[in-house]
């Protein structure tokens, strides 16, 4: 099982440096997801996505969802803290029966 931790804002790759200087975090981009998918060993057919994400870039987020779904792998998603905005769209990359949340997690859809 490949574990994908999304514990940061969703940003375009070119915005990571600015975010690092202004907030001390670098964010997660489509390129990070692409690299993650490429690193999954052959025969590993499950992605376990762990979310603690307040959202971010719409275009990056939708590209991430499309990339994950295009793998053909079984996707599971767990909210580990907060999951908001585009983070909730990433949650929906997993089918309904494979989505869950930790007891004290929070989700925001708007």
PDB file of C-alpha atoms in Angstrom:
ATOM      1  CA  UNK A   1       0.000   0.000   0.000  1.00  0.00           C
ATOM      2  CA  UNK A   2       1.355   3.391  -1.035  1.00  0.00           C
ATOM      3  CA  UNK A   3       0.655   6.081   1.576  1.00  0.00           C
ATOM      4  CA  UNK A   4       0.104   9.605   0.264  1.00  0.00           C
ATOM      5  CA  UNK A   5       0.163  12.294   2.957  1.00  0.00           C
ATOM      6  CA  UNK A   6      -1.401  15.592   1.969  1.00  0.00           C
ATOM      7  CA  UNK A   7      -0.709  17.719   5.017  1.00  0.00           C
ATOM      8  CA  UNK A   8      -0.254  21.104   3.370  1.00  0.00           C
ATOM      9  CA  UNK A   9      -1.918  23.623   1.088  1.00  0.00           C
ATOM     10  CA  UNK A  10      -2.440  22.798  -2.579  1.00  0.00           C
ATOM     11  CA  UNK A  11      -0.300  25.176  -4.637  1.00  0.00           C
ATOM     12  CA  UNK A  12       1.205  25.496  -8.091  1.00  0.00           C
ATOM     13  CA  UNK A  13       4.840  24.406  -8.256  1.00  0.00           C
ATOM     14  CA  UNK A  14       5.961  27.937  -9.135  1.00  0.00           C
ATOM     15  CA  UNK A  15       4.308  29.308  -5.960  1.00  0.00           C
ATOM     16  CA  UNK A  16       6.094  26.986  -3.545  1.00  0.00           C
ATOM     17  CA  UNK A  17       9.114  29.225  -2.967  1.00  0.00           C
ATOM     18  CA  UNK A  18       6.962  32.266  -2.195  1.00  0.00           C
ATOM     19  CA  UNK A  19       4.857  30.225   0.210  1.00  0.00           C
ATOM     20  CA  UNK A  20       7.980  28.912   1.924  1.00  0.00           C
ATOM     21  CA  UNK A  21       9.245  32.445   2.582  1.00  0.00           C
ATOM     22  CA  UNK A  22       5.882  33.832   3.699  1.00  0.00           C
ATOM     23  CA  UNK A  23       4.518  30.973   5.799  1.00  0.00           C
ATOM     24  CA  UNK A  24       7.360  28.512   6.354  1.00  0.00           C
ATOM     25  CA  UNK A  25       5.588  25.731   4.435  1.00  0.00           C
ATOM     26  CA  UNK A  26       6.044  24.749   0.829  1.00  0.00           C
ATOM     27  CA  UNK A  27       2.678  23.272  -0.112  1.00  0.00           C
ATOM     28  CA  UNK A  28       1.898  20.298  -2.340  1.00  0.00           C
ATOM     29  CA  UNK A  29       1.559  20.493  -6.109  1.00  0.00           C
ATOM     30  CA  UNK A  30       0.528  18.328  -9.051  1.00  0.00           C
ATOM     31  CA  UNK A  31       4.211  17.595  -9.667  1.00  0.00           C
ATOM     32  CA  UNK A  32       4.455  16.081  -6.174  1.00  0.00           C
ATOM     33  CA  UNK A  33       1.486  13.800  -6.893  1.00  0.00           C
ATOM     34  CA  UNK A  34       2.922  12.870 -10.285  1.00  0.00           C
ATOM     35  CA  UNK A  35       6.240  11.928  -8.647  1.00  0.00           C
ATOM     36  CA  UNK A  36       4.415   9.959  -5.945  1.00  0.00           C
ATOM     37  CA  UNK A  37       2.408   7.982  -8.515  1.00  0.00           C
ATOM     38  CA  UNK A  38       5.590   7.259 -10.497  1.00  0.00           C
ATOM     39  CA  UNK A  39       7.301   5.937  -7.358  1.00  0.00           C
ATOM     40  CA  UNK A  40       4.630   3.330  -6.562  1.00  0.00           C
ATOM     41  CA  UNK A  41       6.099  -0.143  -7.153  1.00  0.00           C
ATOM     42  CA  UNK A  42       4.526  -2.382  -9.771  1.00  0.00           C
ATOM     43  CA  UNK A  43       1.946  -4.646  -8.198  1.00  0.00           C
ATOM     44  CA  UNK A  44       1.051  -2.157  -5.454  1.00  0.00           C
ATOM     45  CA  UNK A  45      -2.563  -1.461  -6.337  1.00  0.00           C
ATOM     46  CA  UNK A  46      -3.721   0.569  -3.322  1.00  0.00           C
ATOM     47  CA  UNK A  47      -3.215   4.261  -2.557  1.00  0.00           C
ATOM     48  CA  UNK A  48      -3.946   5.280   1.044  1.00  0.00           C
ATOM     49  CA  UNK A  49      -4.399   9.061   1.024  1.00  0.00           C
ATOM     50  CA  UNK A  50      -4.154  10.857   4.392  1.00  0.00           C
ATOM     51  CA  UNK A  51      -5.593  14.376   4.403  1.00  0.00           C
ATOM     52  CA  UNK A  52      -4.946  17.346   6.679  1.00  0.00           C
ATOM     53  CA  UNK A  53      -5.389  20.079   4.100  1.00  0.00           C
ATOM     54  CA  UNK A  54      -7.113  23.449   4.096  1.00  0.00           C
ATOM     55  CA  UNK A  55      -7.376  23.518   0.300  1.00  0.00           C
ATOM     56  CA  UNK A  56      -5.757  25.773  -2.239  1.00  0.00           C
ATOM     57  CA  UNK A  57      -5.398  26.038  -5.998  1.00  0.00           C
ATOM     58  CA  UNK A  58      -8.400  24.792  -7.981  1.00  0.00           C
ATOM     59  CA  UNK A  59      -6.480  23.900 -11.122  1.00  0.00           C
ATOM     60  CA  UNK A  60      -3.760  22.058  -9.194  1.00  0.00           C
ATOM     61  CA  UNK A  61      -6.337  20.230  -7.089  1.00  0.00           C
ATOM     62  CA  UNK A  62      -8.390  19.007 -10.044  1.00  0.00           C
ATOM     63  CA  UNK A  63      -5.212  17.912 -11.842  1.00  0.00           C
ATOM     64  CA  UNK A  64      -4.255  15.948  -8.717  1.00  0.00           C
ATOM     65  CA  UNK A  65      -7.680  14.250  -8.589  1.00  0.00           C
ATOM     66  CA  UNK A  66      -7.455  13.326 -12.268  1.00  0.00           C
ATOM     67  CA  UNK A  67      -3.922  11.955 -11.853  1.00  0.00           C
ATOM     68  CA  UNK A  68      -4.904   9.796  -8.879  1.00  0.00           C
ATOM     69  CA  UNK A  69      -8.015   8.434 -10.585  1.00  0.00           C
ATOM     70  CA  UNK A  70      -6.123   7.720 -13.810  1.00  0.00           C
ATOM     71  CA  UNK A  71      -3.803   5.280 -12.014  1.00  0.00           C
ATOM     72  CA  UNK A  72      -6.543   2.640 -11.909  1.00  0.00           C
ATOM     73  CA  UNK A  73      -5.477   1.857  -8.353  1.00  0.00           C
ATOM     74  CA  UNK A  74      -7.867   1.398  -5.443  1.00  0.00           C
ATOM     75  CA  UNK A  75      -7.888   4.716  -3.581  1.00  0.00           C
ATOM     76  CA  UNK A  76      -8.689   5.061   0.122  1.00  0.00           C
ATOM     77  CA  UNK A  77      -8.879   8.455   1.828  1.00  0.00           C
ATOM     78  CA  UNK A  78      -8.856   9.386   5.512  1.00  0.00           C
ATOM     79  CA  UNK A  79      -9.288  12.851   6.989  1.00  0.00           C
ATOM     80  CA  UNK A  80      -6.725  13.088   9.795  1.00  0.00           C
ATOM     81  CA  UNK A  81      -7.376  16.656  10.904  1.00  0.00           C
ATOM     82  CA  UNK A  82      -8.975  19.371   8.837  1.00  0.00           C
ATOM     83  CA  UNK A  83     -10.081  18.895   5.279  1.00  0.00           C
ATOM     84  CA  UNK A  84     -11.485  21.967   3.583  1.00  0.00           C
ATOM     85  CA  UNK A  85     -12.218  23.478   0.217  1.00  0.00           C
ATOM     86  CA  UNK A  86     -10.095  21.797  -2.482  1.00  0.00           C
ATOM     87  CA  UNK A  87      -8.990  19.275   0.149  1.00  0.00           C
ATOM     88  CA  UNK A  88     -12.541  17.909   0.171  1.00  0.00           C
ATOM     89  CA  UNK A  89     -12.398  17.548  -3.604  1.00  0.00           C
ATOM     90  CA  UNK A  90      -9.218  15.480  -3.179  1.00  0.00           C
ATOM     91  CA  UNK A  91     -11.114  13.354  -0.671  1.00  0.00           C
ATOM     92  CA  UNK A  92     -13.565  12.577  -3.459  1.00  0.00           C
ATOM     93  CA  UNK A  93     -10.787  11.022  -5.554  1.00  0.00           C
ATOM     94  CA  UNK A  94     -11.574   7.947  -3.451  1.00  0.00           C
ATOM     95  CA  UNK A  95     -14.917   6.216  -3.985  1.00  0.00           C
ATOM     96  CA  UNK A  96     -17.545   6.889  -1.327  1.00  0.00           C
ATOM     97  CA  UNK A  97     -17.107   3.495   0.343  1.00  0.00           C
ATOM     98  CA  UNK A  98     -13.348   4.139   0.773  1.00  0.00           C
ATOM     99  CA  UNK A  99     -13.640   7.524   2.516  1.00  0.00           C
ATOM    100  CA  UNK A 100     -13.439   7.941   6.274  1.00  0.00           C
ATOM    101  CA  UNK A 101     -12.521  10.462   8.938  1.00  0.00           C
ATOM    102  CA  UNK A 102     -10.770  10.340  12.282  1.00  0.00           C
ATOM    103  CA  UNK A 103     -13.135  10.904  15.233  1.00  0.00           C
ATOM    104  CA  UNK A 104     -12.069  14.519  15.857  1.00  0.00           C
ATOM    105  CA  UNK A 105     -11.485  15.569  12.274  1.00  0.00           C
ATOM    106  CA  UNK A 106     -13.307  18.422  10.557  1.00  0.00           C
ATOM    107  CA  UNK A 107     -14.482  18.847   6.987  1.00  0.00           C
ATOM    108  CA  UNK A 108     -15.627  22.024   5.247  1.00  0.00           C
ATOM    109  CA  UNK A 109     -17.426  22.059   1.942  1.00  0.00           C
ATOM    110  CA  UNK A 110     -18.389  25.382   0.387  1.00  0.00           C
TER     111      UNK A 110
END
